[in-house]
């Protein structure tokens, strides 16, 4: 399901919107006036630009990580499936053992891809939770 870039894009945009709309005043203060030396903010607002750029790169990194890992598994399984059809043209003597090996590898890769999908969904969820948690820093009372 997440082998489709549109689904991972929607999940990443949803995470970005939740992070930015749930961010409190401290979050936005850290974006536009981060706690760095003044020379990084005043003549040329380098750090605020970098922080603002980070608003978009974090969800983009989540999207690409999820899509690439799932798509990689799909590509390997498709390659193993193609080997079955290619080896069938070589004849029964060579094609049959290669087809059996390819089929066994395809079953193994399906199981491995299922494991990778669960791990990637977990990583996506955990990183989204971290980003949402970072958008809600506690206010410092002095």
PDB file of C-alpha atoms in Angstrom:
ATOM      1  CA  UNK A   1       0.000   0.000   0.000  1.00  0.00           C
ATOM      2  CA  UNK A   2       2.763   2.505   0.817  1.00  0.00           C
ATOM      3  CA  UNK A   3       4.547   1.550  -2.385  1.00  0.00           C
ATOM      4  CA  UNK A   4       2.420   4.342  -3.882  1.00  0.00           C
ATOM      5  CA  UNK A   5       4.121   7.732  -3.457  1.00  0.00           C
ATOM      6  CA  UNK A   6       0.726   9.457  -3.127  1.00  0.00           C
ATOM      7  CA  UNK A   7      -0.064   7.622   0.098  1.00  0.00           C
ATOM      8  CA  UNK A   8       3.295   8.413   1.668  1.00  0.00           C
ATOM      9  CA  UNK A   9       2.932  12.029   0.487  1.00  0.00           C
ATOM     10  CA  UNK A  10      -0.473  12.288   2.171  1.00  0.00           C
ATOM     11  CA  UNK A  11       0.901  10.798   5.405  1.00  0.00           C
ATOM     12  CA  UNK A  12       3.856  13.201   5.360  1.00  0.00           C
ATOM     13  CA  UNK A  13       1.672  16.249   4.662  1.00  0.00           C
ATOM     14  CA  UNK A  14      -0.690  15.200   7.458  1.00  0.00           C
ATOM     15  CA  UNK A  15       2.261  14.921   9.843  1.00  0.00           C
ATOM     16  CA  UNK A  16       3.536  18.341   8.730  1.00  0.00           C
ATOM     17  CA  UNK A  17       0.127  19.947   9.264  1.00  0.00           C
ATOM     18  CA  UNK A  18      -0.325  18.379  12.705  1.00  0.00           C
ATOM     19  CA  UNK A  19       3.163  19.479  13.759  1.00  0.00           C
ATOM     20  CA  UNK A  20       2.716  23.043  12.552  1.00  0.00           C
ATOM     21  CA  UNK A  21      -0.843  23.565  13.754  1.00  0.00           C
ATOM     22  CA  UNK A  22      -0.199  22.034  17.169  1.00  0.00           C
ATOM     23  CA  UNK A  23       3.034  23.983  17.668  1.00  0.00           C
ATOM     24  CA  UNK A  24       2.834  26.508  20.476  1.00  0.00           C
ATOM     25  CA  UNK A  25       4.484  29.911  20.828  1.00  0.00           C
ATOM     26  CA  UNK A  26       7.787  28.390  21.979  1.00  0.00           C
ATOM     27  CA  UNK A  27       7.940  26.196  18.867  1.00  0.00           C
ATOM     28  CA  UNK A  28       7.496  29.137  16.526  1.00  0.00           C
ATOM     29  CA  UNK A  29       9.940  31.218  18.568  1.00  0.00           C
ATOM     30  CA  UNK A  30      12.546  28.479  18.057  1.00  0.00           C
ATOM     31  CA  UNK A  31      11.803  28.534  14.326  1.00  0.00           C
ATOM     32  CA  UNK A  32      11.980  32.291  13.743  1.00  0.00           C
ATOM     33  CA  UNK A  33      14.323  33.331  16.578  1.00  0.00           C
ATOM     34  CA  UNK A  34      16.340  30.219  17.517  1.00  0.00           C
ATOM     35  CA  UNK A  35      18.616  30.244  20.578  1.00  0.00           C
ATOM     36  CA  UNK A  36      21.871  30.749  18.658  1.00  0.00           C
ATOM     37  CA  UNK A  37      24.394  33.616  18.652  1.00  0.00           C
ATOM     38  CA  UNK A  38      22.974  36.879  17.367  1.00  0.00           C
ATOM     39  CA  UNK A  39      25.392  37.079  14.434  1.00  0.00           C
ATOM     40  CA  UNK A  40      23.598  34.026  12.919  1.00  0.00           C
ATOM     41  CA  UNK A  41      20.266  35.864  13.021  1.00  0.00           C
ATOM     42  CA  UNK A  42      20.714  39.594  12.648  1.00  0.00           C
ATOM     43  CA  UNK A  43      22.634  40.674   9.527  1.00  0.00           C
ATOM     44  CA  UNK A  44      21.431  37.746   7.441  1.00  0.00           C
ATOM     45  CA  UNK A  45      18.744  35.567   9.013  1.00  0.00           C
ATOM     46  CA  UNK A  46      20.602  32.333   8.242  1.00  0.00           C
ATOM     47  CA  UNK A  47      19.343  30.190  11.147  1.00  0.00           C
ATOM     48  CA  UNK A  48      15.654  31.175  10.825  1.00  0.00           C
ATOM     49  CA  UNK A  49      15.824  30.302   7.110  1.00  0.00           C
ATOM     50  CA  UNK A  50      17.413  26.933   7.921  1.00  0.00           C
ATOM     51  CA  UNK A  51      14.795  26.254  10.613  1.00  0.00           C
ATOM     52  CA  UNK A  52      11.985  27.248   8.241  1.00  0.00           C
ATOM     53  CA  UNK A  53      13.462  24.948   5.588  1.00  0.00           C
ATOM     54  CA  UNK A  54      13.453  22.152   8.211  1.00  0.00           C
ATOM     55  CA  UNK A  55       9.663  22.415   8.489  1.00  0.00           C
ATOM     56  CA  UNK A  56       9.433  20.959   4.979  1.00  0.00           C
ATOM     57  CA  UNK A  57      12.439  18.637   4.957  1.00  0.00           C
ATOM     58  CA  UNK A  58      11.398  16.555   7.972  1.00  0.00           C
ATOM     59  CA  UNK A  59       8.121  15.328   6.420  1.00  0.00           C
ATOM     60  CA  UNK A  60       9.829  14.952   3.041  1.00  0.00           C
ATOM     61  CA  UNK A  61      12.457  12.694   4.643  1.00  0.00           C
ATOM     62  CA  UNK A  62       9.681  10.641   6.263  1.00  0.00           C
ATOM     63  CA  UNK A  63       7.924  10.282   2.905  1.00  0.00           C
ATOM     64  CA  UNK A  64      11.026   9.264   0.972  1.00  0.00           C
ATOM     65  CA  UNK A  65      12.187   6.789   3.645  1.00  0.00           C
ATOM     66  CA  UNK A  66       8.845   5.007   3.760  1.00  0.00           C
ATOM     67  CA  UNK A  67       8.333   4.984  -0.015  1.00  0.00           C
ATOM     68  CA  UNK A  68      11.870   3.901  -0.933  1.00  0.00           C
ATOM     69  CA  UNK A  69      11.994   1.005   1.507  1.00  0.00           C
ATOM     70  CA  UNK A  70       8.639  -0.392   0.436  1.00  0.00           C
ATOM     71  CA  UNK A  71       9.309   0.223  -3.256  1.00  0.00           C
ATOM     72  CA  UNK A  72      12.666  -1.558  -2.985  1.00  0.00           C
ATOM     73  CA  UNK A  73      10.932  -4.689  -1.748  1.00  0.00           C
ATOM     74  CA  UNK A  74       8.395  -4.477  -4.562  1.00  0.00           C
ATOM     75  CA  UNK A  75      11.188  -4.174  -7.133  1.00  0.00           C
ATOM     76  CA  UNK A  76      13.013  -7.241  -5.800  1.00  0.00           C
ATOM     77  CA  UNK A  77       9.850  -9.355  -5.841  1.00  0.00           C
ATOM     78  CA  UNK A  78       9.040  -8.181  -9.366  1.00  0.00           C
ATOM     79  CA  UNK A  79      12.578  -9.101 -10.460  1.00  0.00           C
ATOM     80  CA  UNK A  80      12.240 -12.586  -8.988  1.00  0.00           C
ATOM     81  CA  UNK A  81       8.896 -12.989 -10.733  1.00  0.00           C
ATOM     82  CA  UNK A  82      10.487 -11.991 -14.033  1.00  0.00           C
ATOM     83  CA  UNK A  83      13.197 -14.625 -13.532  1.00  0.00           C
ATOM     84  CA  UNK A  84      10.478 -17.304 -13.535  1.00  0.00           C
ATOM     85  CA  UNK A  85       9.212 -16.199 -16.951  1.00  0.00           C
ATOM     86  CA  UNK A  86      12.684 -15.746 -18.403  1.00  0.00           C
ATOM     87  CA  UNK A  87      13.921 -19.170 -17.257  1.00  0.00           C
ATOM     88  CA  UNK A  88      10.830 -20.893 -18.653  1.00  0.00           C
ATOM     89  CA  UNK A  89      12.089 -19.976 -22.115  1.00  0.00           C
ATOM     90  CA  UNK A  90      15.411 -21.779 -21.509  1.00  0.00           C
ATOM     91  CA  UNK A  91      13.785 -25.169 -21.519  1.00  0.00           C
ATOM     92  CA  UNK A  92      12.482 -27.610 -18.931  1.00  0.00           C
ATOM     93  CA  UNK A  93      15.905 -28.932 -17.859  1.00  0.00           C
ATOM     94  CA  UNK A  94      17.306 -25.540 -16.864  1.00  0.00           C
ATOM     95  CA  UNK A  95      14.066 -23.616 -16.311  1.00  0.00           C
ATOM     96  CA  UNK A  96      12.438 -25.914 -13.757  1.00  0.00           C
ATOM     97  CA  UNK A  97      15.138 -25.754 -11.050  1.00  0.00           C
ATOM     98  CA  UNK A  98      15.599 -22.015 -11.537  1.00  0.00           C
ATOM     99  CA  UNK A  99      11.854 -21.498 -11.346  1.00  0.00           C
ATOM    100  CA  UNK A 100      11.669 -23.447  -8.080  1.00  0.00           C
ATOM    101  CA  UNK A 101      14.565 -21.454  -6.601  1.00  0.00           C
ATOM    102  CA  UNK A 102      13.078 -18.181  -7.791  1.00  0.00           C
ATOM    103  CA  UNK A 103       9.670 -19.103  -6.354  1.00  0.00           C
ATOM    104  CA  UNK A 104      11.227 -19.979  -2.987  1.00  0.00           C
ATOM    105  CA  UNK A 105      13.148 -16.699  -2.952  1.00  0.00           C
ATOM    106  CA  UNK A 106       9.980 -14.832  -3.879  1.00  0.00           C
ATOM    107  CA  UNK A 107       8.110 -16.347  -0.911  1.00  0.00           C
ATOM    108  CA  UNK A 108      11.038 -15.459   1.368  1.00  0.00           C
ATOM    109  CA  UNK A 109      11.137 -11.890   0.026  1.00  0.00           C
ATOM    110  CA  UNK A 110       7.384 -11.490   0.557  1.00  0.00           C
ATOM    111  CA  UNK A 111       7.846 -12.440   4.209  1.00  0.00           C
ATOM    112  CA  UNK A 112      10.840 -10.126   4.480  1.00  0.00           C
ATOM    113  CA  UNK A 113       8.912  -7.298   2.840  1.00  0.00           C
ATOM    114  CA  UNK A 114       6.085  -7.759   5.327  1.00  0.00           C
ATOM    115  CA  UNK A 115       8.598  -7.437   8.167  1.00  0.00           C
ATOM    116  CA  UNK A 116      10.138  -4.327   6.563  1.00  0.00           C
ATOM    117  CA  UNK A 117       6.662  -2.812   6.132  1.00  0.00           C
ATOM    118  CA  UNK A 118       5.917  -3.228   9.844  1.00  0.00           C
ATOM    119  CA  UNK A 119       9.287  -1.781  10.819  1.00  0.00           C
ATOM    120  CA  UNK A 120       8.929   1.182   8.463  1.00  0.00           C
ATOM    121  CA  UNK A 121       5.401   1.904   9.688  1.00  0.00           C
ATOM    122  CA  UNK A 122       6.740   1.840  13.252  1.00  0.00           C
ATOM    123  CA  UNK A 123       9.640   4.169  12.374  1.00  0.00           C
ATOM    124  CA  UNK A 124       7.311   6.554  10.525  1.00  0.00           C
ATOM    125  CA  UNK A 125       4.934   6.635  13.493  1.00  0.00           C
ATOM    126  CA  UNK A 126       7.707   7.119  16.036  1.00  0.00           C
ATOM    127  CA  UNK A 127       9.372   9.925  14.070  1.00  0.00           C
ATOM    128  CA  UNK A 128       6.008  11.616  13.538  1.00  0.00           C
ATOM    129  CA  UNK A 129       5.395  11.418  17.287  1.00  0.00           C
ATOM    130  CA  UNK A 130       8.849  12.880  17.961  1.00  0.00           C
ATOM    131  CA  UNK A 131       8.218  15.766  15.549  1.00  0.00           C
ATOM    132  CA  UNK A 132       4.823  16.452  17.129  1.00  0.00           C
ATOM    133  CA  UNK A 133       6.398  16.298  20.589  1.00  0.00           C
ATOM    134  CA  UNK A 134       9.124  18.745  19.535  1.00  0.00           C
ATOM    135  CA  UNK A 135       6.416  21.160  18.382  1.00  0.00           C
ATOM    136  CA  UNK A 136       5.115  21.322  21.948  1.00  0.00           C
ATOM    137  CA  UNK A 137       8.143  22.376  24.017  1.00  0.00           C
ATOM    138  CA  UNK A 138       7.532  23.467  27.563  1.00  0.00           C
ATOM    139  CA  UNK A 139       7.682  27.187  28.080  1.00  0.00           C
ATOM    140  CA  UNK A 140      10.671  28.372  30.092  1.00  0.00           C
ATOM    141  CA  UNK A 141       9.659  30.615  32.955  1.00  0.00           C
ATOM    142  CA  UNK A 142      12.436  32.807  34.258  1.00  0.00           C
TER     143      UNK A 142
END
